[in-house]
GROMACS .gro file of C-alpha atoms in nm:
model
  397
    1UNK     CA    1  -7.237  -6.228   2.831
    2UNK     CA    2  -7.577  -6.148   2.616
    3UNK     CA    3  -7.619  -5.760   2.638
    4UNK     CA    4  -7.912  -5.582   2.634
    5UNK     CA    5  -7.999  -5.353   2.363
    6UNK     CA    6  -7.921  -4.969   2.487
    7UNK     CA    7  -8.314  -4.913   2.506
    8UNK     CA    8  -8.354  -5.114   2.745
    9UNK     CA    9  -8.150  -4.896   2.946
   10UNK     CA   10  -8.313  -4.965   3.295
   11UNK     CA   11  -8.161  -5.307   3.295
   12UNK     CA   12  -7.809  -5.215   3.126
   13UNK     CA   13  -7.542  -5.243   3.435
   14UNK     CA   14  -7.331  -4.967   3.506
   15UNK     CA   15  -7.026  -5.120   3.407
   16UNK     CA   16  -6.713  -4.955   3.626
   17UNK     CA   17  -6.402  -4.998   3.634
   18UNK     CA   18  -6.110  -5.028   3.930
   19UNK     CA   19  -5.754  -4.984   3.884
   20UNK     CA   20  -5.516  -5.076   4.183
   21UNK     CA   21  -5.194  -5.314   4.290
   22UNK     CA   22  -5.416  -5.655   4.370
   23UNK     CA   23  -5.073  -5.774   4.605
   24UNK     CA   24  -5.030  -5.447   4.794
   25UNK     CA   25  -5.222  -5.388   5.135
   26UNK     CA   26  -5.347  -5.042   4.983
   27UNK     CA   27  -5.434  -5.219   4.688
   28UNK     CA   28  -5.659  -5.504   4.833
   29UNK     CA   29  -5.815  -5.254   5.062
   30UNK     CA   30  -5.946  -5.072   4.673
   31UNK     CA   31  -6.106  -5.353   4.587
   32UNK     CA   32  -6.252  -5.479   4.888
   33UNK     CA   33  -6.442  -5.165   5.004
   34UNK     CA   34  -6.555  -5.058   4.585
   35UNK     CA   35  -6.674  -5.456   4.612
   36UNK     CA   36  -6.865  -5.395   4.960
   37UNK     CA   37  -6.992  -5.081   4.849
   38UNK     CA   38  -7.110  -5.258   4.525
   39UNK     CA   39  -7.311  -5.583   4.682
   40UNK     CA   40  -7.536  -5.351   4.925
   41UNK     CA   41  -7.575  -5.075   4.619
   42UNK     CA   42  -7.686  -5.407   4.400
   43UNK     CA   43  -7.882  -5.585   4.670
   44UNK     CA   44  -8.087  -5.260   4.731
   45UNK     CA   45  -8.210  -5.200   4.383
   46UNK     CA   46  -7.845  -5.105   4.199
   47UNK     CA   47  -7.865  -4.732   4.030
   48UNK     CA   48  -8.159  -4.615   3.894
   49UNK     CA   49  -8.284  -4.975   3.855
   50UNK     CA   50  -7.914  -5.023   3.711
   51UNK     CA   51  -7.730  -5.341   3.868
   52UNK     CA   52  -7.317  -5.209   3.925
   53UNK     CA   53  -7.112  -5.473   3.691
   54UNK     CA   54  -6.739  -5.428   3.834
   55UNK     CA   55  -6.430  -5.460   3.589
   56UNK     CA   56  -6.127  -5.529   3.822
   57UNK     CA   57  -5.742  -5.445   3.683
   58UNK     CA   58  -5.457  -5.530   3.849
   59UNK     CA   59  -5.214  -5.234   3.805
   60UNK     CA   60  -4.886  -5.400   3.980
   61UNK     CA   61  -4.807  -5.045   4.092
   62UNK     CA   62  -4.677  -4.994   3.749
   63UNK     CA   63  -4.759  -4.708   3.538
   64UNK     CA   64  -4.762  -4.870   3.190
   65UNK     CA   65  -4.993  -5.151   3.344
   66UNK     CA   66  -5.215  -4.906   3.488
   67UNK     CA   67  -5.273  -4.735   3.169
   68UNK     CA   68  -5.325  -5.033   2.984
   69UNK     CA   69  -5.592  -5.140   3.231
   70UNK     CA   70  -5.702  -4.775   3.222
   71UNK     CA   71  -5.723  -4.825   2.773
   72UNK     CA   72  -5.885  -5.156   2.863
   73UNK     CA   73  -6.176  -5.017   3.056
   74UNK     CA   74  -6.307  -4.787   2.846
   75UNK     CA   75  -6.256  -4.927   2.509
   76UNK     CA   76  -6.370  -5.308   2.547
   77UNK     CA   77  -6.575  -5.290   2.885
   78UNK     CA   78  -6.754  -4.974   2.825
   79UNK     CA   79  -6.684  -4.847   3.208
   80UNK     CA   80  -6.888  -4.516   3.253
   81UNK     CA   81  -6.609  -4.422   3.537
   82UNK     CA   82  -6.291  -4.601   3.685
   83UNK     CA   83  -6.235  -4.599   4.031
   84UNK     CA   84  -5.929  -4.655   4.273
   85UNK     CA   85  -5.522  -4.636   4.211
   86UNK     CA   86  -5.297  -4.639   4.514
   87UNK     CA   87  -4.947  -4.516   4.343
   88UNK     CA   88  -4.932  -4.157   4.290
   89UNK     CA   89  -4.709  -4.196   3.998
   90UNK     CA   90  -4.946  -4.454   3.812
   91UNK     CA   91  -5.235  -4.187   3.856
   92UNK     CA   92  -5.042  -3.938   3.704
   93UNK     CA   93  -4.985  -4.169   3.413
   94UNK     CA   94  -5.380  -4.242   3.375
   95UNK     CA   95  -5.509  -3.888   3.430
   96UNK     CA   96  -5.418  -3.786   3.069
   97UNK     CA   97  -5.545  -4.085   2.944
   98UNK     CA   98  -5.903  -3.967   3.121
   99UNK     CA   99  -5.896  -3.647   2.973
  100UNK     CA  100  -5.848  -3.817   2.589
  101UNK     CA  101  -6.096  -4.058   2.632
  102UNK     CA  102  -6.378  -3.802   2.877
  103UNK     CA  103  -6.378  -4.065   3.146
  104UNK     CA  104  -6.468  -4.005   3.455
  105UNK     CA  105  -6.165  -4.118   3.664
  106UNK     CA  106  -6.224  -4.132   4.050
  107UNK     CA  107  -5.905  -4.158   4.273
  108UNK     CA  108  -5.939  -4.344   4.581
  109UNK     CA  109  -5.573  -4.384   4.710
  110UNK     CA  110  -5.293  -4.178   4.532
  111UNK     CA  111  -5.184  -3.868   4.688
  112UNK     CA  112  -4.994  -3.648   4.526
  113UNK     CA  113  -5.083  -3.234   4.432
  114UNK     CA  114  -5.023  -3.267   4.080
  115UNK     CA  115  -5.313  -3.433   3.990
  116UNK     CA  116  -5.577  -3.142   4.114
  117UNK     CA  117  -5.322  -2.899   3.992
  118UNK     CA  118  -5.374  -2.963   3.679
  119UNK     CA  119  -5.721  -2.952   3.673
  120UNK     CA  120  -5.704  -2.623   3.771
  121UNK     CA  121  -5.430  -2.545   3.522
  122UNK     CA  122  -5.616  -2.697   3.233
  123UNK     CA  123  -5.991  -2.754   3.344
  124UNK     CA  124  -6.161  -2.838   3.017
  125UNK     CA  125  -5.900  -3.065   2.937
  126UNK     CA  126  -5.883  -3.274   3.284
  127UNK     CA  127  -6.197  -3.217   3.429
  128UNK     CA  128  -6.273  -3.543   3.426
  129UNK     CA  129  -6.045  -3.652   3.736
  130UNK     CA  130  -6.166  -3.608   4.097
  131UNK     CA  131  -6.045  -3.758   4.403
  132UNK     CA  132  -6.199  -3.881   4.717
  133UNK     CA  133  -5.906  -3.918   4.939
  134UNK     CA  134  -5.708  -3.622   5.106
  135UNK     CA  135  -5.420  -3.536   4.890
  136UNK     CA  136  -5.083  -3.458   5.033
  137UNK     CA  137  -5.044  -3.170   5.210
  138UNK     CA  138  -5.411  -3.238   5.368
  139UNK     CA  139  -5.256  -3.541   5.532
  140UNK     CA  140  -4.972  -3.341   5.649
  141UNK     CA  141  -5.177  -3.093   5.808
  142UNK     CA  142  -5.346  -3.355   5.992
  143UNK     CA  143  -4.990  -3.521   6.090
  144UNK     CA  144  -4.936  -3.152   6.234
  145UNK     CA  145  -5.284  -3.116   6.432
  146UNK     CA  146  -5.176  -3.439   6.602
  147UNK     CA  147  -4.813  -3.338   6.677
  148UNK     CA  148  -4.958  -3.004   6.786
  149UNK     CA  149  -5.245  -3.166   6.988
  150UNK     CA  150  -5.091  -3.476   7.163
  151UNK     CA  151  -4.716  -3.509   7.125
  152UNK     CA  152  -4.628  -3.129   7.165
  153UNK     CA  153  -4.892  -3.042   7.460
  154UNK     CA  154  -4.917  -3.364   7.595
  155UNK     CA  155  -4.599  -3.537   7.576
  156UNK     CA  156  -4.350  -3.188   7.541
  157UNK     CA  157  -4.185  -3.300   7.250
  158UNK     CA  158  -3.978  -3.048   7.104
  159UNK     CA  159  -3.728  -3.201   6.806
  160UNK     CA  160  -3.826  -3.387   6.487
  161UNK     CA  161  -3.654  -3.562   6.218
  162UNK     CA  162  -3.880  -3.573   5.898
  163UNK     CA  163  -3.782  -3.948   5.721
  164UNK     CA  164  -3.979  -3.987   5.384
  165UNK     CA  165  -3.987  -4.220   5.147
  166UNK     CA  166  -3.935  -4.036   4.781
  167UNK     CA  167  -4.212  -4.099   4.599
  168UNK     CA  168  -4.436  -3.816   4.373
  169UNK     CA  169  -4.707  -3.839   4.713
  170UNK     CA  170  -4.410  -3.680   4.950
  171UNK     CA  171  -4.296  -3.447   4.765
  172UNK     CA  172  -4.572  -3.227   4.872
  173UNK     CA  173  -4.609  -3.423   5.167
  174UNK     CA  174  -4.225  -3.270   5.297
  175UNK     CA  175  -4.277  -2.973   5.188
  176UNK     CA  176  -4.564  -2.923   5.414
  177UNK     CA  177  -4.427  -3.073   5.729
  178UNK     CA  178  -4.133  -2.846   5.709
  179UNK     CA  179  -4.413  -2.602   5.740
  180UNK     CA  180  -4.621  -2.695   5.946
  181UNK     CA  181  -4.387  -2.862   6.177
  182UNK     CA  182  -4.239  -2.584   6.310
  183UNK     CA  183  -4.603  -2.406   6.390
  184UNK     CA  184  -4.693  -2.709   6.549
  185UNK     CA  185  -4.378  -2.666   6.790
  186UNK     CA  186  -4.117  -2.939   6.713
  187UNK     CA  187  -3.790  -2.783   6.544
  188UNK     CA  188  -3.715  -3.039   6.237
  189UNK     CA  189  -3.353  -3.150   6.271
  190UNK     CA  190  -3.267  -3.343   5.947
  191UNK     CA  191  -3.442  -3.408   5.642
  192UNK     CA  192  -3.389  -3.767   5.520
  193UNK     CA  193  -3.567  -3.940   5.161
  194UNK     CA  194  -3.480  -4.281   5.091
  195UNK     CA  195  -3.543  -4.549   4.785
  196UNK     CA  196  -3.903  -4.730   4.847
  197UNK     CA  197  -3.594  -5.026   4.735
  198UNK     CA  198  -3.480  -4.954   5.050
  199UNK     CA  199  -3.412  -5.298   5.262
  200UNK     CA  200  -3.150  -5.204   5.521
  201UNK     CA  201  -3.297  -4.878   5.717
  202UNK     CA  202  -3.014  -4.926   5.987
  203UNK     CA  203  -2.793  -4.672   5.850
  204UNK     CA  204  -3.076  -4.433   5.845
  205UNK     CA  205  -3.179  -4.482   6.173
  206UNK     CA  206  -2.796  -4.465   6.297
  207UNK     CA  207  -2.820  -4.111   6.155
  208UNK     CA  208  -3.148  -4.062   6.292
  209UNK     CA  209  -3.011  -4.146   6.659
  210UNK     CA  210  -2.717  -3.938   6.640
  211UNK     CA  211  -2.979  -3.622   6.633
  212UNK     CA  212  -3.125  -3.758   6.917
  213UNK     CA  213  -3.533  -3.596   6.798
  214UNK     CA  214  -3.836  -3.712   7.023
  215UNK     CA  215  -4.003  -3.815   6.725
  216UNK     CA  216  -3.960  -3.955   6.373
  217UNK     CA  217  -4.229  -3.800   6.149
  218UNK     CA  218  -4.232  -4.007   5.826
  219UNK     CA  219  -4.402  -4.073   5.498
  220UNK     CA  220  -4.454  -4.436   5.395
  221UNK     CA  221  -4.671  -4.562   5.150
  222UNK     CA  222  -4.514  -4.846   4.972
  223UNK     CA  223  -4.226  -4.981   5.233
  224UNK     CA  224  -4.410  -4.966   5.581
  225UNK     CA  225  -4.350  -5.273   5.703
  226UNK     CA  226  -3.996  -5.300   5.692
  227UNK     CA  227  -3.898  -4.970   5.841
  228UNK     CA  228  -4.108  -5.057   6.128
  229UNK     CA  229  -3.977  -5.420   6.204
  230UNK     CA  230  -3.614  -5.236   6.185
  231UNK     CA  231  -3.695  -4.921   6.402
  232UNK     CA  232  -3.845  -5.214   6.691
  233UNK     CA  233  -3.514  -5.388   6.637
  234UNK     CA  234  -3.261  -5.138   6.642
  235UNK     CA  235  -3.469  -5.003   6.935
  236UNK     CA  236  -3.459  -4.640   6.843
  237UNK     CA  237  -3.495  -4.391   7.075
  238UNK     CA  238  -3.793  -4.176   6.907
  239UNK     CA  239  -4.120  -4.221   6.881
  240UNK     CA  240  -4.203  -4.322   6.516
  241UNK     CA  241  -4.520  -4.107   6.416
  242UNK     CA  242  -4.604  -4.056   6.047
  243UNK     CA  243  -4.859  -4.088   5.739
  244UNK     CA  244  -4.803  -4.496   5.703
  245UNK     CA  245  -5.100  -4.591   5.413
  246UNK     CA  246  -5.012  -4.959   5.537
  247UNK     CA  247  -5.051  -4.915   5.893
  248UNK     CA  248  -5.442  -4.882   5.921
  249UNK     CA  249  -5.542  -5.227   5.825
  250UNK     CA  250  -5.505  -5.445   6.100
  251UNK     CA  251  -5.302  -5.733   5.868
  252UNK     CA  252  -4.996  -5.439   5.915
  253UNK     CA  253  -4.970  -5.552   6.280
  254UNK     CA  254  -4.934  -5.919   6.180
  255UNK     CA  255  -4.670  -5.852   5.901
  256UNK     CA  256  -4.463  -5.669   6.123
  257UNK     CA  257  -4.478  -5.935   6.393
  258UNK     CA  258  -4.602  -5.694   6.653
  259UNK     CA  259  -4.308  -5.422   6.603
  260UNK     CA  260  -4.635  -5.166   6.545
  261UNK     CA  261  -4.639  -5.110   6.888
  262UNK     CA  262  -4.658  -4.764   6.978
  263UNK     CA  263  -4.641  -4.662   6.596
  264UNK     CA  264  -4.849  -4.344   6.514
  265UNK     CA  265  -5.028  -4.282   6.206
  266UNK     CA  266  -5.272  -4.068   6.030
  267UNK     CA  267  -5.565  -4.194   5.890
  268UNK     CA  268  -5.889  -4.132   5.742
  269UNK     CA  269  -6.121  -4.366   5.966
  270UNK     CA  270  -6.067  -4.579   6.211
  271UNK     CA  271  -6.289  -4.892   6.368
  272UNK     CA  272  -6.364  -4.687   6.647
  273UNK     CA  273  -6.388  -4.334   6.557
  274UNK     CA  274  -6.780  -4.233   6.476
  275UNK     CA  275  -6.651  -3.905   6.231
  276UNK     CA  276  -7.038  -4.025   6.082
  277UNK     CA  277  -7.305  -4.245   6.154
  278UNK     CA  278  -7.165  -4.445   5.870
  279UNK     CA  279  -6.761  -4.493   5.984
  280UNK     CA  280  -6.807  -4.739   6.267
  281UNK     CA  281  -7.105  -5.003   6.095
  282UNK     CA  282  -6.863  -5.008   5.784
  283UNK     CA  283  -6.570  -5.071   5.986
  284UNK     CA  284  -6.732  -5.316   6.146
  285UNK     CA  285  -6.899  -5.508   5.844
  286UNK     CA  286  -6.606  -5.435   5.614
  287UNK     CA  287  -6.374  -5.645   5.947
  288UNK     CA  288  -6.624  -5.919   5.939
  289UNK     CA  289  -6.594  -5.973   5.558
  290UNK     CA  290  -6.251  -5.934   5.522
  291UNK     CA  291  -6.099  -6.066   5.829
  292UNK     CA  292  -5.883  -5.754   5.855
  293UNK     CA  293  -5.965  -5.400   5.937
  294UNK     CA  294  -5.984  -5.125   5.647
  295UNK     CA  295  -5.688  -4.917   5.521
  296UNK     CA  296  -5.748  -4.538   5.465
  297UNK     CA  297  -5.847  -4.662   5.050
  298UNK     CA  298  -6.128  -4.934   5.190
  299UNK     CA  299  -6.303  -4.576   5.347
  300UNK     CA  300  -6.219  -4.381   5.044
  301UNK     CA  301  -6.362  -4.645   4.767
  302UNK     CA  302  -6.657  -4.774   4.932
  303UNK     CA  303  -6.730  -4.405   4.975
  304UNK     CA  304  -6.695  -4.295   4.605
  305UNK     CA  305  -6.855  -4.564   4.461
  306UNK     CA  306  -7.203  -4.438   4.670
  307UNK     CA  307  -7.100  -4.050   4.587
  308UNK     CA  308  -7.069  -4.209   4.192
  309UNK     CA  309  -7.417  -4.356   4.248
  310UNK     CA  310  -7.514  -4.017   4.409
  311UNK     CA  311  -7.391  -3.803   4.071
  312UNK     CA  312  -7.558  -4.100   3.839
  313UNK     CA  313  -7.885  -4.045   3.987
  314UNK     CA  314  -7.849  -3.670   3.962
  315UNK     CA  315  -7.754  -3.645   3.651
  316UNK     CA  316  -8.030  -3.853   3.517
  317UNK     CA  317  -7.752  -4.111   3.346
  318UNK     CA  318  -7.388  -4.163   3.284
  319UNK     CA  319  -7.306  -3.926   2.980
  320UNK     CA  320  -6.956  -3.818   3.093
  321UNK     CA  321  -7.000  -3.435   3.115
  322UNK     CA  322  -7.336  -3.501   3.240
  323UNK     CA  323  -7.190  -3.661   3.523
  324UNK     CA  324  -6.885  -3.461   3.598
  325UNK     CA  325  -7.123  -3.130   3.698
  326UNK     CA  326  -7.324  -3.394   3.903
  327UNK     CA  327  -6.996  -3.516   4.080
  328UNK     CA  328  -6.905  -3.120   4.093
  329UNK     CA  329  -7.229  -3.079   4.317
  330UNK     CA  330  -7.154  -3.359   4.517
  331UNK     CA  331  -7.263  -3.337   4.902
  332UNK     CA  332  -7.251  -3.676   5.070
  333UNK     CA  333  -7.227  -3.776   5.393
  334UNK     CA  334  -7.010  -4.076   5.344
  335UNK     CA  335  -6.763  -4.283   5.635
  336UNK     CA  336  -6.474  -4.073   5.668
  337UNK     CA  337  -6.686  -3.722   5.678
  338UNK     CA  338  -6.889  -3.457   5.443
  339UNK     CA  339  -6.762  -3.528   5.107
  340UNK     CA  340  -6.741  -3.215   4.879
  341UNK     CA  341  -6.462  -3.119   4.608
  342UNK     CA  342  -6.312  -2.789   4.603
  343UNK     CA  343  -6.408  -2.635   4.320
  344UNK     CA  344  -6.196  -2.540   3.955
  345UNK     CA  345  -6.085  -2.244   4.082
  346UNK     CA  346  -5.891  -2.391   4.373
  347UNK     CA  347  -5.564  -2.497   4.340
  348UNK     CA  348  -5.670  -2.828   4.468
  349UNK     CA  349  -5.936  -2.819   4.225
  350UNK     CA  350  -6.164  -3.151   4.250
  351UNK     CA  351  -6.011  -3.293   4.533
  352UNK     CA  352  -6.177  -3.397   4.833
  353UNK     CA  353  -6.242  -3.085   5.073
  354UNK     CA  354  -6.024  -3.109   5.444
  355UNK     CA  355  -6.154  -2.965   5.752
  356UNK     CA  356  -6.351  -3.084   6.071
  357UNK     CA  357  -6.686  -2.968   5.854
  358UNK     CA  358  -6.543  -3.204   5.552
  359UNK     CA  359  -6.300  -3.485   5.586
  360UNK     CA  360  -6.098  -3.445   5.935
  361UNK     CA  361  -5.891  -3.752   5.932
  362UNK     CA  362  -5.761  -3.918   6.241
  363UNK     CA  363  -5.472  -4.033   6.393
  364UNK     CA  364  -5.431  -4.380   6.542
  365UNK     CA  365  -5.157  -4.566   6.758
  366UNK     CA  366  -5.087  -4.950   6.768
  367UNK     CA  367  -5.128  -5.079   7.131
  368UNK     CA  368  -5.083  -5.433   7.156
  369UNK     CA  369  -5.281  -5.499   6.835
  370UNK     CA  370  -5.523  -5.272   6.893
  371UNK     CA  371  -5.583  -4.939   6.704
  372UNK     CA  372  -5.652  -4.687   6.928
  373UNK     CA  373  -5.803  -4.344   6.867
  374UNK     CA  374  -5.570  -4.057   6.969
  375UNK     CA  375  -5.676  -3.762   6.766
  376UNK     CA  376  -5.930  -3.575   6.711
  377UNK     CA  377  -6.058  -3.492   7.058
  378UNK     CA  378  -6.372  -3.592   6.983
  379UNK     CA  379  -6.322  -3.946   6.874
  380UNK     CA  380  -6.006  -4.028   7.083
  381UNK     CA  381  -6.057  -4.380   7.251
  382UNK     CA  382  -5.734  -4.378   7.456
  383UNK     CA  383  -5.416  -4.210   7.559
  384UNK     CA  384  -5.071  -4.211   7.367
  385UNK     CA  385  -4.794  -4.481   7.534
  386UNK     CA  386  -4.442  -4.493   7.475
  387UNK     CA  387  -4.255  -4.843   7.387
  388UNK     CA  388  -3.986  -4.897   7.643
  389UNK     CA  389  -3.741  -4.789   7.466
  390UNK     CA  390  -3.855  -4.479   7.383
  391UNK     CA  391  -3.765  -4.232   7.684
  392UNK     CA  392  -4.066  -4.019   7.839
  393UNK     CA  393  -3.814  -3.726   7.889
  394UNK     CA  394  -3.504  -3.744   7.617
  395UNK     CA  395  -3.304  -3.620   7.952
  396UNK     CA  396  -3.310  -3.956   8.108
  397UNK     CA  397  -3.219  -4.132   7.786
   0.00000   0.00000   0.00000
């Protein structure tokens, strides 16, 4: 491709990059809602005058890959930001790669603490990195409003068992349900992590059964489907609620054959839920497109790429530092809420602020293939159900 020389700037794309697994759920859902985001940016006049030229990378949820990719983008396609990653751990791997090169490096999808700590540890080194997505113990808190909310005041549940995948997104993610659990009102009565190599959960769930908890609270990011099928089949007397990042795009119903029923997740949008004039026409377009509804990441990265646009335009170009104060001033309404970042000082520093003013989240609950709305008040579209083998009151079980 013939490019243009660099003063003839108003017709240079704005080449970007995206990183993410192209075979995963999570990972589709990246490049799907950057592409969406992309086509109406371009089709209404691009950046400035600047058409978006995308450079996809295909990370296989592997850190060295990601890197590479990561190398690739900035050094022979002259990205002026990267977008996406799903894995926690390949993040981690890329985010000192941003910091060497002064790209900015937009997380869509990984979860883990780390990554904002050390920002805040090391600013001038790592400013670079910010994340629209809620980070890990953000999507625990809004596990916990739920459980408070709906399965503690509605349904009386008092016992949990916390079952986690162990991954660097759950470390944090644990740590804060065995917080927050307990002030929501359920009494955690095991802790179980298992291998995301895990095949066989029906030793796990044997254990789980023998505690006899109302609910399962998990953490799944990278094995959803196949603890699901095996908690329908083994017909396990709790209520499976959790964070599943698999579980919000409709094509998890159809891999797991229908066993979603009743599941419980968190999410950051949700085809019904109106958290901003934006959530439900993307939802809707983004279904249309796609055939399948968006995963948590579709919100995210159709969102950043308009809050990158947003900084761009701000900033009056795409010189790195330039940009990163721009993105530090960010204030867009985009589908899952008000997106702002906390600021250096914060522990969480460049992350994605939580809060009903921010980014609420949501939770959702499979109904015979249909994602219903159960939390927050304001957006809830129905009421929770219990499978049939899941007892209303543990005493009659």
């Amino acid at each position: 491709m013939t490019m243009l020389a660099p003063s003839a700037n108003a017709a240079t794309p704005v080449s970007i990059g995206v990183i993410a697994p192209a075979s995963a759920i999570n990972g589709r859902a990246i490049f799907q809602g950057i592409r969406m985001a992309t086509d109406e940016i371009n089709a209404n006049g691009g950046i400035d005058g600047r058409q978006i030229q995308l450079h996809e990378y295909d990370d296989h949820a592997s850190a060295t890959d990601g890197i590479r990719a990561f190398q690739r983008a900035v050094r022979q396609d002259h990205t002026v930001a990267v977008l996406g990653n799903f894995t926690s751990e390949v993040a981690l791997a890329i985010q000192p790669w941003a910091a060497r090169l002064k790209q900015p490096y937009i997380v869509t999808g990984a979860a883990t603490t780390k990554i904002p700590q050390r920002i805040h540890a090391q600013y001038e080194q790592y400013k670079y990195v910010f994340r629209v997505n809620l980070n890990s113990a953000f999507l625990a808190k809004n596990v916990c409003a739920t459980t408070k909310d709906v399965l503690v005041k509605q349904l009386g549940y008092k016992t949990a068992v916390i079952m986690s995948e162990n991954a660097a997104w759950t470390k944090p993610l644990d740590a804060e349900y065995m917080k927050c659990l307990p002030e929501a009102g359920l009494k955690v009565l095991d802790h179980i992590r298992f291998s995301p190599g895990t095949t066989d959960f029906s030793p796990i769930f044997s254990r789980i059964a023998k505690n006899n908890p109302d609910v399962i609270i998990s953490g799944i990011a990278h094995v959803g489907v196949k603890p699901t099928i095996q908690w329908h089949q083994q017909q396990v007397p709790a209520l499976l609620a959790c964070w599943s990042s698999q579980a919000g795009a409709s094509s998890f119903w159809q891999d797991s054959s229908g066993a979603a029923n009743g599941v419980i997740t968190g999410n950051l949008g949700a085809s019904s839920a109106a958290l901003t004039d934006k959530s439900i026409p993307f939802a809707k377009a983004y279904t249309e497109r796609f055939k399948e509804s968006p995963a948590y990441d579709a919100y995210t990265s159709y969102d950043a790429v308009y809050v990158l646009k947003n900084a761009i335009e701000r900033a009056g170009g795409d010189e790195a530092d330039a940009l990163v104060a721009a993105l530090e001033k960010t204030d867009y309404t985009g589908t899952i809420g008000q997106i702002q970042f906390y600021s250096k000082d914060s522990e969480y520093a460049h992350d994605t602020r939580y809060g009903k003013q921010y980014v609420p989240g949501v939770a959702i609950q499979w109904q015979q293939g249909e994602q219903v709305v159960i939390w927050p008040p304001q957006a809830t579209t129905g009421n929770v159900i219990l499978p049939d083998f899941v007892p209303r009151d543990k005493n009659d079980s």
